Amino acid sequence: MAGLLPDNVATLLIDASYLLVAFLFIMGLKAMSSPVTARRGIIVAGLGMLIGTVMSFLYPGMGNFALMLLAIAFGGGLAWWSGKRVAMTDMPQMIALYNGMGGGAAAAIAAVELFRIASAQPGAATVHGPVVIALAAAGAFIGAVSFSGSLIAFGKLQGLIKRSFRFKGQQVVNLLIVAATLAIGASLVVAGHPTMQTVVLFFALALVLGITMTLPIGGADMPVVISMYNAFTGLAVAFEGFVLENTAMIIAGIVVGSAGTLLTQLMAKAMNRSLGNVLFSGFGDTGAVATGDVKGALKPIEPSDAGVMMAFAQKVIVIPGYGMAVAQAQHKVWELCQLLIDKGVMVRFAIHPVAGRMPGHMNVLLAEAGVPYDLIADLDEINAEFETADVALVIGANDVVNPVARTDKSSPIYGMPILNADKAKNVLVIKRGQGAGFSGIENHLFYLDNTRMVYGDARKAVAELIHAIKAAG
Amino acid sequence: MEGVIALYIVMLAAFTGYEVIARVPVILHTPLMSGSNFVHGIVLVGAMVALGRADTMLEQIIGFIGVVLGAGNAVGGYVVTERMLEMFRSSGQKKKPKEAA
């Protein structure tokens, strides 16, 4: 199987292109660290990916090109189609899905190498030394866990898996699986010529571990878990990069592994939780939700009345959620707030760390709609102020203002820091319908005596509020 | 590859990843997670090599699956990241002139 070019020329071109790939990836990630250049960043990184992929066809000694093109067209086509049509609200699970695919690909690379070693004739010269086998096995382990774990995360966020499967001693079982997998992995390295069965068992155990690790974790913690698996996949890719002596994979994998680890910690910190807590406490279990004991009723209010209530308030705190972003209502919301400010009302925005399932998304949307930065406050800054607020306006947010997180120990969101909207004198909630929140938990805030519901699309509802305030003069 | 050189690459890449993220404002964490998810889609390249060098039927099947998954990671990661950042841009275009605090 000869390559497309003389080997030395091809190798030189590939090496040069991988250097460019690494450069473009790092530049792209750096550009993504600012809202102004972020979009350019993904395009730069995309260019790197394109160059790397095209140049890799030149690898010496390759065949199976038809299969390769078919696989790229199939996998890439499906991902393109699904990525284009997925709703913005479903973005987290799509990231989980694509991340899982990356982990699976890394595991597949390792599988090809390990099976090749296993099927070699006993006594034949070893294909790889122990160090390479160890790296392949490590990448296989991490990649397989990331693969099955991400798929479970996808299933849970997509609503395909509704329950959190937990039983006593689950941590012990997980630890035993880890120990068994590591032991088998070590035996692969020591043996040098492992049997096919050992390799299969190794992969099976790693895949099972990803499932049992992820199943007990609830929806609210999933962004942290997805971020962790993202770092895992990065490391797995780097390990397999060593096996294949592929510098682009090593550099990209390690960069993502290190950045992803830091990002995971930052996200967990933003949610006021430690990574250990997320992994081992079964937080956000939606299996046993106590919804039957909600007192009171949902009380609707006309937008005109709600508008008047705000126009004569002294202080209004706006709590935007992802529902507002989905409805693209942030410009209208800012227009509303400017009206109120002109009337002498003090307006502030309260942002929950995980507002709308995507940490940090909200700040950018508000900032770009023109909301001055000093009006935006995070949870710690604003929570003491709710008691002095006349109106808390909740737009498309739900779980992050649910007071059961403070009071109900049986609630899956118990312990999550929330915005104290219930402490405000009046609460207005703009909501599309009467359904429960992302986590499926009934929101007790909506049933409080001083809460009124404004039903409808966020943008339309806010437009009606603007109209009402203008009419109120 | 020489072992020591490989370790140098790992060390420098790890610092690079850390530094790139460390300067990121909290507000951009999620798009960045998606972006870094796309970056490890480079695994596609390795899967291509694994498939390209596959001899037996078993190796071909696993290699094929690897390339399908790798291509999915790369393409899907790009599409969703780009779409998310596009949303940011469209917000920026409608930016009101009186933005100053």
XYZ file of C-alpha atoms in Angstrom:
574
model
C 0.000 0.000 0.000
C 1.914 3.013 -1.204
C 0.966 6.525 -0.144
C -0.090 9.229 -2.553
C 3.342 10.905 -2.456
C 6.886 9.684 -1.827
C 7.118 8.877 1.871
C 9.662 11.527 2.833
C 7.786 14.314 1.023
C 4.466 13.229 2.545
C 5.947 13.073 6.041
C 7.445 16.527 5.695
C 4.147 17.990 4.462
C 2.194 16.312 7.247
C 4.623 17.485 9.921
C 4.457 21.033 8.590
C 0.670 20.957 8.410
C 0.370 19.627 11.978
C 2.508 22.490 13.217
C 0.066 24.836 11.490
C -2.879 22.905 12.963
C -1.521 23.283 16.496
C -0.926 26.994 15.894
C -4.420 27.561 14.487
C -6.073 25.611 17.323
C -4.323 27.625 20.013
C -5.002 30.913 18.212
C -8.621 29.866 17.779
C -9.089 29.001 21.435
C -7.436 32.249 22.425
C -9.777 34.231 20.166
C -12.717 32.393 21.706
C -11.793 33.920 25.047
C -13.300 37.273 24.107
C -16.880 37.869 22.919
C -15.648 40.206 20.192
C -13.307 37.723 18.532
C -15.041 34.495 19.578
C -16.681 33.798 16.230
C -13.420 34.373 14.389
C -11.846 31.909 16.839
C -14.011 28.960 15.864
C -13.441 29.704 12.177
C -9.663 29.790 12.697
C -9.801 26.492 14.593
C -12.057 25.055 11.892
C -9.517 25.965 9.248
C -6.903 24.080 11.268
C -9.115 21.007 11.392
C -9.705 21.136 7.647
C -5.983 21.399 6.881
C -5.122 18.574 9.284
C -7.774 16.272 7.856
C -6.896 16.873 4.210
C -3.152 16.482 4.771
C -3.651 13.242 6.704
C -4.763 11.540 3.497
C -1.074 11.735 2.516
C 0.077 9.478 5.377
C 2.497 6.884 4.005
C 1.338 3.287 3.917
C -2.372 3.902 4.056
C -5.177 2.128 2.222
C -8.920 1.799 2.676
C -9.458 5.288 1.226
C -12.965 4.490 -0.014
C -14.007 3.283 3.430
C -12.383 6.367 4.947
C -14.260 8.801 2.723
C -17.498 6.919 3.309
C -16.993 7.056 7.090
C -16.177 10.789 7.021
C -19.203 11.520 4.827
C -21.456 9.403 7.033
C -20.268 10.624 10.467
C -19.711 14.204 9.358
C -22.992 14.352 7.452
C -25.038 13.078 10.381
C -23.311 15.484 12.776
C -23.770 18.408 10.388
C -27.447 17.630 9.948
C -28.092 17.176 13.668
C -25.958 20.158 14.677
C -27.751 22.495 12.281
C -31.259 21.583 13.289
C -30.881 21.214 17.049
C -32.658 23.864 19.102
C -30.488 26.292 21.082
C -31.975 24.959 24.293
C -30.760 21.455 23.457
C -27.168 22.585 22.944
C -25.691 21.023 26.131
C -26.674 17.491 25.199
C -25.377 17.940 21.676
C -21.984 18.972 23.078
C -22.143 15.831 25.229
C -22.985 13.704 22.206
C -20.192 15.037 19.998
C -17.764 14.805 22.887
C -18.732 11.183 23.447
C -18.070 10.497 19.781
C -14.548 11.901 20.181
C -13.950 9.655 23.184
C -15.271 6.708 21.206
C -12.962 7.515 18.309
C -9.957 7.594 20.654
C -11.038 4.250 22.128
C -11.439 2.834 18.608
C -7.883 3.847 17.706
C -6.661 2.068 20.824
C -8.812 -0.947 20.017
C -7.246 -1.310 16.562
C -3.764 -1.181 18.101
C -4.545 -3.531 20.994
C -6.312 -6.075 18.789
C -3.361 -6.000 16.418
C -1.067 -6.821 19.328
C -3.435 -9.517 20.562
C -3.718 -11.194 17.168
C 0.048 -11.213 16.546
C 1.636 -14.663 16.502
C 3.162 -15.647 19.860
C 6.883 -15.311 19.608
C 6.669 -12.808 16.784
C 8.441 -9.506 17.266
C 6.277 -7.283 19.471
C 4.423 -4.597 17.555
C 4.771 -2.083 20.376
C 6.872 -1.718 23.475
C 5.313 -1.691 26.952
C 5.250 2.123 27.147
C 3.188 2.410 23.968
C 0.842 -0.364 25.091
C 0.382 1.415 28.424
C -0.412 4.696 26.654
C -2.832 2.973 24.280
C -4.569 1.260 27.195
C -4.767 4.493 29.217
C -6.309 6.311 26.256
C -8.669 3.399 25.670
C -9.809 3.466 29.289
C -10.398 7.225 29.463
C -11.872 7.389 25.969
C -14.295 4.529 26.575
C -15.469 6.015 29.893
C -15.946 9.371 28.187
C -17.841 7.685 25.335
C -20.407 5.770 27.359
C -20.591 8.461 30.065
C -21.276 11.213 27.534
C -23.958 9.115 25.859
C -25.684 8.679 29.219
C -25.374 12.436 29.836
C -26.919 13.016 26.413
C -29.723 10.568 27.168
C -30.493 12.237 30.466
C -30.521 15.797 29.119
C -32.508 14.742 26.063
C -35.085 13.152 28.368
C -34.467 9.644 27.049
C -33.350 8.494 30.493
C -35.753 9.845 33.062
C -34.648 8.110 36.242
C -31.462 8.289 38.233
C -30.463 4.737 38.973
C -28.958 4.565 42.401
C -28.463 1.874 44.951
C -26.577 1.470 48.173
C -22.887 0.847 47.757
C -22.839 2.220 44.238
C -19.540 3.995 44.926
C -18.016 0.719 46.078
C -19.185 -1.031 42.917
C -17.722 1.781 40.806
C -14.435 1.568 42.667
C -14.335 -2.187 42.117
C -14.917 -1.683 38.392
C -12.117 0.911 38.292
C -9.780 -1.473 40.124
C -10.668 -4.394 37.854
C -10.221 -2.306 34.700
C -6.868 -0.980 35.867
C -5.716 -4.471 36.798
C -6.633 -5.842 33.389
C -5.009 -2.807 31.763
C -1.815 -3.507 33.702
C -1.919 -7.152 32.641
C -2.141 -6.028 28.993
C 1.085 -4.111 29.441
C 2.903 -6.842 31.338
C 1.778 -9.657 29.061
C 2.936 -7.955 25.876
C 0.874 -10.524 23.943
C -2.571 -10.277 25.557
C -5.420 -12.486 24.426
C -8.364 -11.113 22.443
C -10.688 -11.946 25.339
C -8.667 -9.811 27.754
C -8.813 -6.831 25.423
C -12.573 -7.227 24.926
C -13.135 -7.513 28.681
C -11.003 -4.414 29.238
C -13.149 -2.323 26.892
C -16.404 -3.770 28.225
C -15.492 -2.859 31.811
C -14.439 0.676 30.847
C -17.715 1.219 28.974
C -19.737 -0.087 31.926
C -17.845 2.244 34.268
C -18.828 5.287 32.194
C -22.469 4.232 32.485
C -22.479 3.499 36.211
C -20.523 6.685 36.953
C -22.954 8.921 35.079
C -26.348 7.368 35.756
C -26.655 8.594 39.362
C -25.849 12.208 38.432
C -28.820 14.505 37.998
C -29.652 16.965 35.252
C -28.611 20.123 37.099
C -25.029 18.906 37.462
C -24.700 17.714 33.901
C -22.836 20.765 32.507
C -20.008 20.060 34.971
C -19.988 16.376 34.073
C -19.977 17.115 30.346
C -17.075 19.505 30.862
C -15.222 16.784 32.757
C -15.766 14.233 29.996
C -14.598 16.887 27.562
C -11.277 17.017 29.413
C -11.232 13.196 29.496
C -11.637 12.969 25.749
C -8.822 15.490 25.305
C -6.491 13.305 27.371
C -7.564 10.147 25.554
C -6.859 11.830 22.221
C -3.417 12.889 23.469
C -2.589 9.336 24.643
C -3.565 7.870 21.298
C -1.539 10.662 19.699
C 1.534 9.209 21.412
C 0.676 5.746 20.136
C 0.409 7.033 16.573
C 3.250 9.554 17.024
C 0.825 12.240 15.881
C 1.884 15.661 17.209
C -1.364 17.400 16.251
C -3.321 14.955 18.402
C -0.859 15.219 21.290
C -0.902 19.007 21.404
C -4.640 19.465 20.797
C -5.467 16.690 23.249
C -3.255 17.996 26.042
C -4.415 21.597 25.525
C -8.050 20.491 25.776
C -7.280 18.165 28.671
C -5.667 20.909 30.699
C -8.106 23.650 29.680
C -11.058 21.318 30.210
C -9.893 20.373 33.697
C -9.603 24.015 34.708
C -12.945 24.810 33.092
C -14.618 21.959 34.959
C -13.308 23.282 38.257
C -14.417 26.818 37.430
C -17.906 25.639 36.504
C -18.243 23.529 39.633
C -17.083 26.517 41.663
C -19.614 28.774 39.953
C -22.317 26.348 41.056
C -20.904 26.339 44.573
C -20.146 22.634 44.374
C -16.979 20.600 44.351
C -16.291 18.076 41.620
C -16.319 15.297 44.188
C -19.756 16.412 45.283
C -21.031 16.321 41.737
C -19.682 12.848 41.109
C -20.539 11.180 44.367
C -23.562 12.816 45.961
C -26.186 12.013 43.345
C -27.344 15.627 43.288
C -30.230 16.502 41.018
C -31.880 13.115 41.208
C -35.199 13.543 39.422
C -36.432 10.151 40.464
C -38.197 11.090 43.675
C -39.615 14.551 43.204
C -42.080 15.680 45.823
C -44.517 17.761 43.828
C -47.794 17.044 45.555
C -47.472 19.496 48.415
C -47.568 22.791 46.557
C -49.857 25.206 48.362
C -51.813 27.914 46.616
C -52.566 28.379 42.952
C -50.984 29.974 39.921
C -52.397 33.485 39.653
C -52.288 35.047 36.197
C -52.079 38.807 35.673
C -52.743 40.971 32.618
C -49.583 42.549 31.133
C -51.180 45.974 31.490
C -51.567 45.534 35.248
C -48.068 44.125 35.537
C -46.721 47.143 33.636
C -48.387 49.558 36.021
C -47.035 47.636 38.992
C -43.481 48.111 37.696
C -43.970 51.723 36.617
C -44.789 52.684 40.192
C -42.111 50.575 41.813
C -38.955 52.031 43.311
C -36.738 49.090 42.673
C -37.068 46.299 40.128
C -34.752 43.297 39.905
C -34.838 41.412 36.614
C -33.982 37.705 36.659
C -33.390 36.524 33.112
C -33.232 32.827 32.275
C -32.572 30.885 29.161
C -36.215 31.183 28.157
C -35.529 34.872 27.534
C -32.550 34.093 25.321
C -34.512 31.510 23.360
C -37.216 34.089 22.666
C -34.482 36.633 21.749
C -36.206 39.002 24.152
C -33.104 40.613 25.658
C -33.327 43.769 23.520
C -36.967 44.251 24.461
C -36.092 43.644 28.098
C -33.437 46.346 27.992
C -35.896 48.693 26.274
C -38.330 48.024 29.108
C -35.654 48.677 31.696
C -34.607 51.944 30.041
C -38.223 53.104 30.246
C -38.288 52.261 33.931
C -34.949 53.975 34.559
C -36.267 57.103 32.834
C -39.154 57.010 35.284
C -36.719 56.950 38.175
C -37.065 53.260 38.955
C -33.898 51.561 40.112
C -33.295 48.533 37.882
C -30.814 45.716 38.348
C -30.236 42.387 36.655
C -29.598 39.298 38.760
C -27.672 36.525 37.040
C -27.492 33.044 38.437
C -24.192 31.219 37.770
C -26.006 28.536 35.788
C -28.657 30.811 34.289
C -30.228 28.911 31.419
C -28.173 25.722 31.691
C -25.186 27.424 30.084
C -22.992 29.215 32.594
C -22.110 32.727 31.526
C -24.331 32.769 28.468
C -26.685 35.312 29.969
C -24.110 38.012 30.728
C -23.008 38.140 27.130
C -26.517 38.313 25.735
C -27.374 41.175 28.082
C -24.135 43.027 27.465
C -24.577 42.836 23.733
C -28.181 43.989 23.990
C -26.668 47.126 25.526
C -27.202 46.567 29.225
C -24.479 48.454 31.124
C -22.231 46.167 33.071
C -22.812 47.886 36.411
C -26.515 47.014 36.340
C -25.703 43.307 36.168
C -25.062 41.593 39.467
C -24.274 38.012 40.287
C -25.870 35.928 42.978
C -23.661 36.956 45.893
C -23.962 40.644 45.151
C -27.704 40.794 44.671
C -29.273 38.290 47.030
C -29.381 40.668 50.004
C -31.153 43.276 47.875
C -34.293 41.309 47.089
C -35.867 42.281 50.412
C -35.779 45.929 49.367
C -37.113 45.271 45.867
C -40.703 46.087 44.988
C -40.784 43.807 41.991
C -38.721 40.786 41.015
C -39.312 40.185 37.313
C -38.525 36.571 36.392
C -38.198 36.073 32.635
C -37.794 32.515 31.445
C -35.953 31.379 34.567
C -37.224 28.596 36.770
C -35.101 26.301 38.921
C -32.663 29.061 39.876
C -35.421 30.907 41.753
C -37.116 27.881 43.288
C -37.186 28.365 47.075
C -37.372 24.616 47.723
C -33.621 24.575 47.104
C -33.346 26.282 50.507
C -36.056 24.471 52.414
C -36.894 21.015 51.117
C -34.211 18.485 51.912
C -35.932 15.845 49.794
C -35.784 18.051 46.731
C -33.229 17.150 44.094
C -32.116 20.757 43.871
C -31.730 21.096 47.649
C -28.535 22.952 48.461
C -28.180 24.671 45.108
C -27.653 28.401 45.606
C -30.681 30.288 44.303
C -31.687 33.881 43.695
C -33.989 34.962 46.516
C -36.757 36.248 44.261
C -39.340 35.088 46.813
C -38.084 37.738 49.257
C -39.217 40.579 46.965
C -42.490 42.362 47.739
C -43.987 41.310 44.423
C -42.896 38.690 41.954
C -43.806 38.792 38.277
C -43.084 35.677 36.254
C -43.091 35.724 32.467
C -43.453 32.147 31.354
C -44.411 30.409 28.154
C -46.663 27.793 29.706
C -47.474 26.056 32.949
C -44.922 23.242 32.713
C -42.273 22.519 35.313
C -38.644 23.570 34.900
C -35.700 21.842 33.256
C -35.263 19.533 36.206
C -38.951 18.680 36.264
C -39.405 20.184 39.723
C -42.517 22.162 40.580
C -41.532 25.756 41.380
C -42.981 26.874 44.693
C -42.168 30.505 43.907
C -44.923 30.522 41.287
C -47.536 29.610 43.904
C -46.656 32.295 46.466
C -49.299 34.857 47.465
C -47.283 37.759 46.065
C -46.493 36.070 42.749
C -48.338 36.814 39.523
C -47.889 34.951 36.265
C -47.670 36.638 32.849
C -48.143 33.858 30.313
C -46.816 34.117 26.802
C -43.730 34.335 24.636
C -41.127 36.402 26.474
C -40.601 38.939 23.694
C -44.320 39.537 23.150
C -45.024 39.721 26.856
C -42.247 42.259 27.418
C -43.491 44.300 24.453
C -46.913 44.405 26.103
C -45.315 45.495 29.377
C -43.543 48.321 27.529
C -46.830 49.349 25.990
C -48.526 49.321 29.393
C -45.805 51.431 31.014
C -45.933 53.976 28.202
C -49.726 54.099 28.603
C -49.371 54.594 32.339
C -47.516 57.798 31.495
C 9.216 10.125 19.032
C 11.905 10.710 21.591
C 10.435 10.339 25.078
C 11.925 13.471 26.584
C 10.816 15.665 23.670
C 7.307 14.228 24.032
C 7.312 15.196 27.708
C 8.377 18.735 26.799
C 5.491 18.942 24.344
C 3.057 17.736 27.007
C 4.307 20.236 29.554
C 4.163 23.210 27.188
C 0.766 22.193 25.791
C -0.625 21.794 29.309
C 0.550 25.280 30.265
C -0.866 26.669 27.043
C -4.277 25.134 27.684
C -4.294 26.426 31.230
C -3.242 29.937 30.239
C -5.725 30.204 27.369
C -8.588 29.351 29.706
C -7.310 31.219 32.729
C -7.801 34.560 30.989
C -11.329 33.758 29.867
C -14.094 35.717 31.532
C -16.646 33.552 33.342
C -19.224 34.629 30.802
C -17.596 32.668 27.969
C -17.125 29.336 29.682
C -19.745 27.366 27.838
C -18.949 28.414 24.276
C -15.342 27.678 25.139
C -16.249 24.215 26.370
C -17.952 23.648 23.053
C -14.944 25.086 21.204
C -12.481 22.862 23.036
C -14.814 19.947 22.366
C -14.380 20.747 18.688
C -10.586 20.947 19.011
C -10.223 17.385 20.266
C -12.128 16.381 17.130
C -8.601 16.185 15.678
C -8.926 12.582 16.845
C -10.427 12.145 13.372
C -6.906 12.318 11.944
C -5.753 9.460 14.158
C -8.811 7.391 13.340
C -8.080 7.912 9.629
C -4.554 6.581 10.135
C -5.871 3.616 12.134
C -8.360 2.772 9.386
C -5.812 3.450 6.634
C -3.409 0.933 8.133
C -6.045 -1.652 9.038
C -5.365 -5.087 7.541
C -7.909 -7.485 8.997
C -11.671 -7.220 8.739
C -11.935 -6.554 12.500
C -9.439 -3.688 12.294
C -11.313 -2.240 9.336
C -14.643 -2.349 11.153
C -13.279 -0.709 14.306
C -11.315 1.798 12.237
C -14.445 2.633 10.255
C -16.407 3.223 13.463
C -13.519 5.358 14.749
C -13.548 7.585 11.662
C -17.360 7.919 11.787
C -17.168 8.967 15.451
C -14.161 11.254 14.919
C -15.823 12.988 11.960
C -18.957 13.392 14.085
C -16.934 15.018 16.861
C -15.164 17.410 14.511
C -18.111 18.416 12.335
C -20.725 18.451 15.101
C -18.419 20.358 17.436
C -17.808 22.977 14.783
C -21.453 23.405 13.803
C -22.804 23.877 17.327
C -19.972 26.170 18.436
C -20.369 28.303 15.336
C -24.135 28.460 15.807
C -23.761 29.521 19.428
C -21.258 32.228 18.598
C -23.416 33.321 15.670
C -26.166 34.001 18.182
C -23.792 36.275 20.031
C -22.962 38.132 16.860
C -26.571 38.736 15.860
C -27.104 40.278 19.283
C -24.112 42.519 18.692
C -25.380 43.725 15.337
C -28.539 45.116 16.874
C -26.503 46.870 19.534
C -28.029 50.077 20.720
C -25.885 53.197 20.399
C -26.481 54.349 23.985
C -24.579 51.523 25.521
C -22.259 53.480 27.765
C -22.750 52.817 31.421
